[in-house]
Short mmCIF file of C-alpha atoms in Angstrom, two decimals:
data_model
loop_
_atom_site.label_atom_id
_atom_site.label_comp_id
_atom_site.label_asym_id
_atom_site.label_seq_id
_atom_site.Cartn_x
_atom_site.Cartn_y
_atom_site.Cartn_z
CA UNK A 1 -39.08 -44.04 -94.34
CA UNK A 2 -42.75 -44.37 -94.43
CA UNK A 3 -45.57 -47.22 -94.63
CA UNK A 4 -48.45 -47.66 -96.54
CA UNK A 5 -52.08 -47.81 -94.90
CA UNK A 6 -53.92 -50.63 -93.80
CA UNK A 7 -56.60 -51.71 -96.59
CA UNK A 8 -59.88 -50.50 -95.33
CA UNK A 9 -61.90 -47.00 -95.04
CA UNK A 10 -60.06 -44.31 -94.82
CA UNK A 11 -58.48 -42.69 -91.98
CA UNK A 12 -58.00 -39.52 -90.75
CA UNK A 13 -53.73 -38.62 -90.39
CA UNK A 14 -52.10 -36.44 -87.98
CA UNK A 15 -48.35 -35.22 -88.60
CA UNK A 16 -46.03 -34.26 -86.05
CA UNK A 17 -42.88 -32.88 -86.11
CA UNK A 18 -39.89 -31.87 -83.52
CA UNK A 19 -37.96 -28.94 -85.11
CA UNK A 20 -34.58 -28.35 -83.24
CA UNK A 21 -31.44 -26.41 -83.09
CA UNK A 22 -29.59 -29.85 -84.50
CA UNK A 23 -32.52 -31.67 -86.42
CA UNK A 24 -35.36 -32.21 -87.44
CA UNK A 25 -37.87 -35.19 -86.95
CA UNK A 26 -41.33 -36.11 -88.24
CA UNK A 27 -44.15 -38.70 -87.20
CA UNK A 28 -47.09 -39.61 -89.20
CA UNK A 29 -49.79 -41.46 -87.07
CA UNK A 30 -53.60 -42.21 -88.07
CA UNK A 31 -56.31 -41.41 -85.41
CA UNK A 32 -56.22 -45.54 -84.68
CA UNK A 33 -52.71 -44.74 -82.97
CA UNK A 34 -51.18 -46.54 -85.74
CA UNK A 35 -47.96 -45.10 -86.70
CA UNK A 36 -47.99 -45.12 -90.61
CA UNK A 37 -44.40 -42.91 -91.39
CA UNK A 38 -41.18 -40.99 -90.16
CA UNK A 39 -38.52 -38.58 -91.24
CA UNK A 40 -35.66 -36.78 -90.74
CA UNK A 41 -33.60 -33.45 -92.16
CA UNK A 42 -31.22 -31.05 -90.75
CA UNK A 43 -32.02 -28.41 -88.24
CA UNK A 44 -35.40 -26.80 -88.35
CA UNK A 45 -35.45 -24.29 -85.84
CA UNK A 46 -35.89 -20.56 -87.61
CA UNK A 47 -34.76 -18.88 -84.71
CA UNK A 48 -31.35 -20.34 -84.63
CA UNK A 49 -30.87 -20.98 -88.23
CA UNK A 50 -32.58 -19.28 -92.12
CA UNK A 51 -36.31 -19.31 -92.31
CA UNK A 52 -35.39 -21.29 -95.72
CA UNK A 53 -33.10 -23.60 -94.43
CA UNK A 54 -35.55 -24.35 -90.99
CA UNK A 55 -38.28 -24.98 -93.88
CA UNK A 56 -36.47 -26.69 -95.85
CA UNK A 57 -36.42 -29.13 -93.06
CA UNK A 58 -39.70 -29.16 -92.89
CA UNK A 59 -40.27 -30.23 -96.27
CA UNK A 60 -37.85 -33.05 -96.10
CA UNK A 61 -38.99 -34.14 -92.96
CA UNK A 62 -42.62 -34.35 -93.34
CA UNK A 63 -42.66 -35.71 -97.09
CA UNK A 64 -40.21 -38.66 -96.20
CA UNK A 65 -42.85 -39.53 -93.61
CA UNK A 66 -45.56 -39.06 -95.33
CA UNK A 67 -44.69 -41.29 -98.46
CA UNK A 68 -46.87 -41.90 -101.09
CA UNK A 69 -49.68 -40.98 -98.15
CA UNK A 70 -52.66 -38.54 -99.55
CA UNK A 71 -51.58 -35.34 -97.77
CA UNK A 72 -54.83 -34.09 -97.81
CA UNK A 73 -56.06 -37.42 -95.54
CA UNK A 74 -53.84 -34.99 -92.44
CA UNK A 75 -56.86 -33.37 -90.26
CA UNK A 76 -54.03 -31.63 -88.17
CA UNK A 77 -50.20 -30.61 -88.09
CA UNK A 78 -48.70 -29.82 -84.97
CA UNK A 79 -44.88 -28.23 -84.96
CA UNK A 80 -42.83 -28.37 -81.98
CA UNK A 81 -40.40 -24.86 -82.04
CA UNK A 82 -38.54 -23.63 -79.16
CA UNK A 83 -38.15 -19.68 -78.99
CA UNK A 84 -41.79 -18.70 -80.05
CA UNK A 85 -44.57 -18.84 -82.23
CA UNK A 86 -42.85 -19.08 -85.82
CA UNK A 87 -45.53 -17.99 -87.49
CA UNK A 88 -46.03 -14.51 -85.52
CA UNK A 89 -42.65 -13.55 -87.25
CA UNK A 90 -43.56 -12.27 -91.32
CA UNK A 91 -40.75 -13.70 -92.71
CA UNK A 92 -40.17 -17.29 -90.80
CA UNK A 93 -44.56 -17.63 -90.78
CA UNK A 94 -44.93 -17.26 -94.75
CA UNK A 95 -41.88 -18.98 -95.68
CA UNK A 96 -43.49 -22.00 -93.42
CA UNK A 97 -46.79 -21.84 -94.76
CA UNK A 98 -45.20 -21.52 -98.29
CA UNK A 99 -43.24 -25.01 -96.97
CA UNK A 100 -46.44 -26.76 -95.97
CA UNK A 101 -48.54 -25.82 -99.07
CA UNK A 102 -45.72 -26.85 -101.07
CA UNK A 103 -46.70 -30.27 -99.44
CA UNK A 104 -50.03 -30.84 -100.47
CA UNK A 105 -50.88 -30.24 -96.99
CA UNK A 106 -54.17 -28.05 -96.16
CA UNK A 107 -54.29 -28.65 -92.72
CA UNK A 108 -54.03 -26.21 -89.95
CA UNK A 109 -50.26 -25.93 -88.88
CA UNK A 110 -50.62 -25.92 -84.95
CA UNK A 111 -47.02 -24.50 -83.79
CA UNK A 112 -46.43 -25.20 -79.92
CA UNK A 113 -42.99 -24.97 -77.89
CA UNK A 114 -40.82 -27.59 -78.08
CA UNK A 115 -41.36 -27.75 -74.06
CA UNK A 116 -44.79 -29.13 -74.90
CA UNK A 117 -44.32 -31.42 -77.59
CA UNK A 118 -41.56 -33.19 -75.48
CA UNK A 119 -43.82 -33.10 -72.38
CA UNK A 120 -46.19 -34.97 -74.65
CA UNK A 121 -43.66 -37.52 -75.00
CA UNK A 122 -43.89 -38.53 -71.75
CA UNK A 123 -46.94 -38.68 -70.54
CA UNK A 124 -50.51 -38.53 -71.25
CA UNK A 125 -51.32 -37.09 -68.21
CA UNK A 126 -52.82 -32.89 -68.96
CA UNK A 127 -51.09 -31.22 -65.87
CA UNK A 128 -47.16 -31.97 -64.69
CA UNK A 129 -44.07 -31.03 -64.68
CA UNK A 130 -40.93 -31.17 -67.76
CA UNK A 131 -37.20 -30.65 -67.68
CA UNK A 132 -35.47 -30.54 -70.63
CA UNK A 133 -31.48 -30.68 -71.00
CA UNK A 134 -29.81 -30.91 -74.10
CA UNK A 135 -27.71 -28.60 -75.60
CA UNK A 136 -29.22 -26.39 -73.41
CA UNK A 137 -31.92 -25.77 -70.35
CA UNK A 138 -35.61 -25.63 -69.25
CA UNK A 139 -38.35 -26.13 -67.42
CA UNK A 140 -41.75 -25.83 -67.51
CA UNK A 141 -45.53 -26.38 -65.12
CA UNK A 142 -47.88 -27.65 -67.82
CA UNK A 143 -51.55 -27.14 -67.56
CA UNK A 144 -53.80 -29.23 -69.98
CA UNK A 145 -51.10 -29.96 -72.47
CA UNK A 146 -49.60 -26.59 -72.95
CA UNK A 147 -46.71 -24.10 -70.97
CA UNK A 148 -48.55 -22.81 -68.08
CA UNK A 149 -45.32 -21.13 -66.47
CA UNK A 150 -41.42 -21.35 -67.55
CA UNK A 151 -38.33 -21.55 -65.70
CA UNK A 152 -34.76 -21.43 -66.60
CA UNK A 153 -34.17 -21.58 -70.80
CA UNK A 154 -32.14 -18.35 -70.47
CA UNK A 155 -29.48 -19.11 -72.99
CA UNK A 156 -26.17 -20.45 -73.41
CA UNK A 157 -25.01 -16.84 -72.55
CA UNK A 158 -27.03 -15.99 -69.28
CA UNK A 159 -27.41 -19.89 -68.64
CA UNK A 160 -27.63 -23.35 -69.80
CA UNK A 161 -26.40 -24.73 -66.08
CA UNK A 162 -26.04 -28.40 -66.52
CA UNK A 163 -26.63 -29.09 -70.24
CA UNK A 164 -24.61 -29.90 -72.86
CA UNK A 165 -23.32 -26.26 -73.77
CA UNK A 166 -22.40 -26.01 -70.08
CA UNK A 167 -20.46 -29.44 -69.51
CA UNK A 168 -18.43 -28.77 -72.99
CA UNK A 169 -17.68 -25.16 -71.57
CA UNK A 170 -16.80 -26.82 -68.41
CA UNK A 171 -14.35 -29.43 -70.37
CA UNK A 172 -12.58 -27.12 -72.07
CA UNK A 173 -12.16 -24.55 -68.80
CA UNK A 174 -10.37 -27.95 -67.11
CA UNK A 175 -8.21 -27.79 -70.59
CA UNK A 176 -6.82 -24.02 -69.47
CA UNK A 177 -5.95 -25.09 -65.89
CA UNK A 178 -4.05 -27.81 -67.82
CA UNK A 179 -2.19 -25.56 -70.19
CA UNK A 180 -1.76 -22.86 -67.92
CA UNK A 181 -0.21 -25.17 -65.33
CA UNK A 182 -2.79 -25.05 -62.43
CA UNK A 183 -3.85 -28.67 -62.44
CA UNK A 184 -2.57 -31.90 -63.73
CA UNK A 185 -3.66 -33.64 -67.06
CA UNK A 186 -6.29 -35.98 -66.53
CA UNK A 187 -8.49 -38.10 -69.38
CA UNK A 188 -11.15 -35.31 -70.16
CA UNK A 189 -8.07 -33.27 -70.66
CA UNK A 190 -6.86 -34.84 -72.54
CA UNK A 191 -9.93 -35.98 -74.35
CA UNK A 192 -10.90 -32.43 -74.97
CA UNK A 193 -7.14 -31.48 -76.52
CA UNK A 194 -7.58 -34.44 -78.84
CA UNK A 195 -10.70 -32.89 -80.07
CA UNK A 196 -10.32 -29.63 -80.83
CA UNK A 197 -8.64 -28.41 -84.13
CA UNK A 198 -5.57 -26.38 -82.79
CA UNK A 199 -4.00 -24.40 -85.52
CA UNK A 200 -0.33 -26.00 -86.06
CA UNK A 201 0.35 -22.65 -87.18
CA UNK A 202 -0.90 -20.24 -84.39
CA UNK A 203 2.69 -19.28 -82.61
CA UNK A 204 0.88 -18.99 -79.30
CA UNK A 205 1.03 -21.45 -76.49
CA UNK A 206 -1.27 -23.90 -75.86
CA UNK A 207 -3.90 -21.59 -73.37
CA UNK A 208 -3.77 -19.33 -76.24
CA UNK A 209 -3.93 -22.16 -78.99
CA UNK A 210 -7.24 -23.12 -76.90
CA UNK A 211 -8.95 -20.52 -76.46
CA UNK A 212 -8.52 -18.93 -80.42
CA UNK A 213 -10.14 -22.58 -80.86
CA UNK A 214 -12.84 -21.77 -79.27
CA UNK A 215 -13.36 -18.49 -79.80
CA UNK A 216 -13.56 -19.21 -84.00
CA UNK A 217 -16.42 -21.55 -83.93
CA UNK A 218 -19.98 -21.14 -82.69
CA UNK A 219 -20.48 -21.05 -78.87
CA UNK A 220 -22.78 -23.73 -79.62
CA UNK A 221 -20.49 -26.25 -80.56
CA UNK A 222 -19.28 -26.75 -76.70
CA UNK A 223 -22.30 -28.75 -76.41
CA UNK A 224 -19.89 -31.18 -79.00
CA UNK A 225 -17.89 -32.00 -76.33
CA UNK A 226 -20.58 -33.18 -73.78
CA UNK A 227 -19.84 -36.66 -74.43
CA UNK A 228 -16.88 -36.23 -73.40
CA UNK A 229 -17.62 -36.00 -70.15
CA UNK A 230 -20.06 -38.53 -69.79
CA UNK A 231 -16.91 -40.94 -71.49
CA UNK A 232 -14.10 -39.85 -68.96
CA UNK A 233 -16.56 -40.05 -66.00
CA UNK A 234 -17.97 -43.38 -67.08
CA UNK A 235 -14.07 -44.13 -66.64
CA UNK A 236 -13.71 -42.75 -63.33
CA UNK A 237 -11.78 -39.49 -64.04
CA UNK A 238 -11.73 -37.13 -61.63
CA UNK A 239 -12.60 -33.89 -63.23
CA UNK A 240 -15.16 -35.27 -65.17
CA UNK A 241 -16.94 -36.57 -62.25
CA UNK A 242 -16.99 -33.54 -60.40
CA UNK A 243 -18.65 -31.87 -63.38
CA UNK A 244 -20.96 -34.83 -63.50
CA UNK A 245 -22.09 -34.08 -59.81
CA UNK A 246 -22.65 -30.28 -60.75
CA UNK A 247 -25.02 -30.58 -63.65
CA UNK A 248 -26.83 -32.85 -61.48
CA UNK A 249 -27.34 -30.36 -58.54
CA UNK A 250 -27.90 -27.55 -61.15
CA UNK A 251 -30.72 -29.47 -63.13
CA UNK A 252 -31.61 -31.18 -60.01
CA UNK A 253 -32.71 -27.05 -58.37
CA UNK A 254 -34.11 -26.16 -62.14
CA UNK A 255 -36.15 -29.16 -61.70
CA UNK A 256 -37.78 -28.75 -58.04
CA UNK A 257 -38.45 -25.26 -58.73
CA UNK A 258 -39.99 -25.99 -61.79
CA UNK A 259 -41.93 -28.90 -60.37
CA UNK A 260 -45.78 -28.08 -59.26
CA UNK A 261 -47.04 -31.54 -58.95
CA UNK A 262 -48.14 -34.93 -61.19
CA UNK A 263 -45.26 -36.51 -63.15
CA UNK A 264 -41.62 -34.78 -63.45
CA UNK A 265 -41.09 -35.51 -67.18
CA UNK A 266 -36.73 -36.11 -68.38
CA UNK A 267 -36.51 -35.07 -71.61
CA UNK A 268 -33.19 -34.17 -73.70
CA UNK A 269 -29.59 -36.63 -74.92
CA UNK A 270 -28.01 -35.31 -71.77
CA UNK A 271 -30.22 -36.44 -69.17
CA UNK A 272 -31.14 -39.95 -70.77
CA UNK A 273 -31.53 -43.00 -68.01
CA UNK A 274 -27.79 -44.40 -69.19
CA UNK A 275 -25.77 -41.11 -69.08
CA UNK A 276 -23.74 -39.81 -65.81
CA UNK A 277 -26.23 -36.59 -65.55
CA UNK A 278 -28.79 -38.31 -66.02
CA UNK A 279 -28.22 -41.31 -63.15
CA UNK A 280 -26.93 -38.14 -61.07
CA UNK A 281 -29.78 -35.97 -61.45
CA UNK A 282 -32.76 -39.54 -60.73
CA UNK A 283 -30.39 -40.01 -57.89
CA UNK A 284 -31.15 -36.18 -56.53
CA UNK A 285 -34.47 -37.20 -56.98
CA UNK A 286 -35.05 -40.18 -55.65
CA UNK A 287 -34.49 -38.91 -52.05
CA UNK A 288 -36.52 -35.03 -52.79
CA UNK A 289 -40.19 -34.72 -52.08
CA UNK A 290 -42.37 -31.32 -52.07
CA UNK A 291 -43.40 -31.69 -49.00
CA UNK A 292 -42.61 -33.65 -45.89
CA UNK A 293 -45.73 -35.32 -46.42
CA UNK A 294 -45.46 -36.11 -49.78
CA UNK A 295 -44.08 -38.93 -52.24
CA UNK A 296 -41.45 -38.32 -54.66
CA UNK A 297 -42.72 -37.44 -57.62
CA UNK A 298 -43.41 -39.65 -60.45
CA UNK A 299 -40.51 -39.39 -63.02
CA UNK A 300 -40.89 -40.46 -66.46
CA UNK A 301 -38.38 -40.28 -69.81
CA UNK A 302 -39.73 -38.94 -72.29
CA UNK A 303 -39.65 -40.36 -75.89
CA UNK A 304 -39.71 -38.95 -79.08
CA UNK A 305 -40.89 -35.16 -79.79
CA UNK A 306 -41.84 -35.81 -83.18
CA UNK A 307 -43.76 -38.45 -81.62
CA UNK A 308 -45.36 -36.18 -78.66
CA UNK A 309 -46.01 -34.00 -81.87
CA UNK A 310 -48.18 -36.60 -83.53
CA UNK A 311 -49.96 -37.62 -80.87
CA UNK A 312 -50.82 -33.72 -80.00
CA UNK A 313 -51.87 -33.64 -83.48
CA UNK A 314 -54.01 -36.76 -83.30
CA UNK A 315 -55.90 -36.10 -80.08
CA UNK A 316 -57.04 -33.24 -81.25
CA UNK A 317 -59.03 -34.63 -84.35
CA UNK A 318 -62.73 -34.87 -84.08
CA UNK A 319 -64.26 -37.84 -81.68
CA UNK A 320 -60.68 -39.08 -80.46
CA UNK A 321 -62.54 -41.22 -77.56
CA UNK A 322 -59.39 -42.84 -75.66
CA UNK A 323 -56.63 -40.02 -75.96
CA UNK A 324 -54.26 -42.37 -73.29
CA UNK A 325 -54.77 -45.10 -75.57
CA UNK A 326 -53.69 -43.27 -78.79
CA UNK A 327 -50.66 -41.96 -76.42
CA UNK A 328 -49.47 -45.53 -75.96
CA UNK A 329 -49.94 -46.17 -79.23
CA UNK A 330 -47.90 -43.22 -80.53
CA UNK A 331 -45.77 -42.50 -77.96
CA UNK A 332 -45.35 -45.35 -75.47
CA UNK A 333 -45.52 -45.28 -71.70
CA UNK A 334 -42.96 -46.12 -68.91
CA UNK A 335 -44.04 -49.17 -69.08
CA UNK A 336 -44.31 -49.91 -72.59
CA UNK A 337 -42.57 -48.65 -75.94
CA UNK A 338 -44.13 -47.94 -78.72
CA UNK A 339 -46.23 -49.19 -81.87
CA UNK A 340 -43.95 -50.47 -84.45
CA UNK A 341 -44.97 -48.64 -87.90
CA UNK A 342 -47.33 -50.36 -89.33
CA UNK A 343 -46.06 -52.22 -92.80
#
């Protein structure tokens, strides 16, 4: 959706996009901090999806955010993309540049990591630490608003402990213990059984049918089962609560290994304040300090990654004098929500 500019002198605009493996989101902001438009589309990560599909998501989300506003007024666009700089990959880079020009945008397109925009969605401070736990996990030390050192982020095959994929996998493994007669059924394992698309024509055992259902799906679809762990844990299921506790310990270890001072920003659907894993992680962090004579780090929760990208773009425009106030308006702070889009 988009909103018209207020009457008055023309403003310079900034466009931010958070292009993830499941969704693409865009935020358009003015140099004053006013949020002028938002947009969303499907998956936009060109390393996880075909470049044409990702570029289509870019066009759809950005066009919705721009609405009737003049694309020529956009002074800078920042794209947050996991996996690397898409512009350095010839096929993907050319496809993205073409989509950018088809939108009527003539400003530079700056590509940064998803870690950078996630951190910017939590604080305006230039230096700190970020932990992301959504479908996967990653952490990093931030210096000057850019990733200085990465931790984790090995992907579903080699890592991602504590995140959505891992939670879903642990839930299915618990179900397999039940089908093999090694564990009594419970709420979580019943929820998993109801969710899996078992083929009734498969003559195998419940264990074989469960394994076949997982093997025939994309591995990352296991992340869709993460919500079942939360539901069962909140209801007191002991197996789910054990998974949550182990997830919290994995993420705590990653966050504390990455921590290098400044605020610690938590980002991602798995570690929101209202989630069981998020609550467990915050409980562990509250009792930890990097050194005996130092207090626990200030833990912040990231907002919209697209808003963080829009702030990075707006703050880089010439003659911006108060980037902290700009951040408060576009992204919000731990004590105040972001400004409502102007109507």
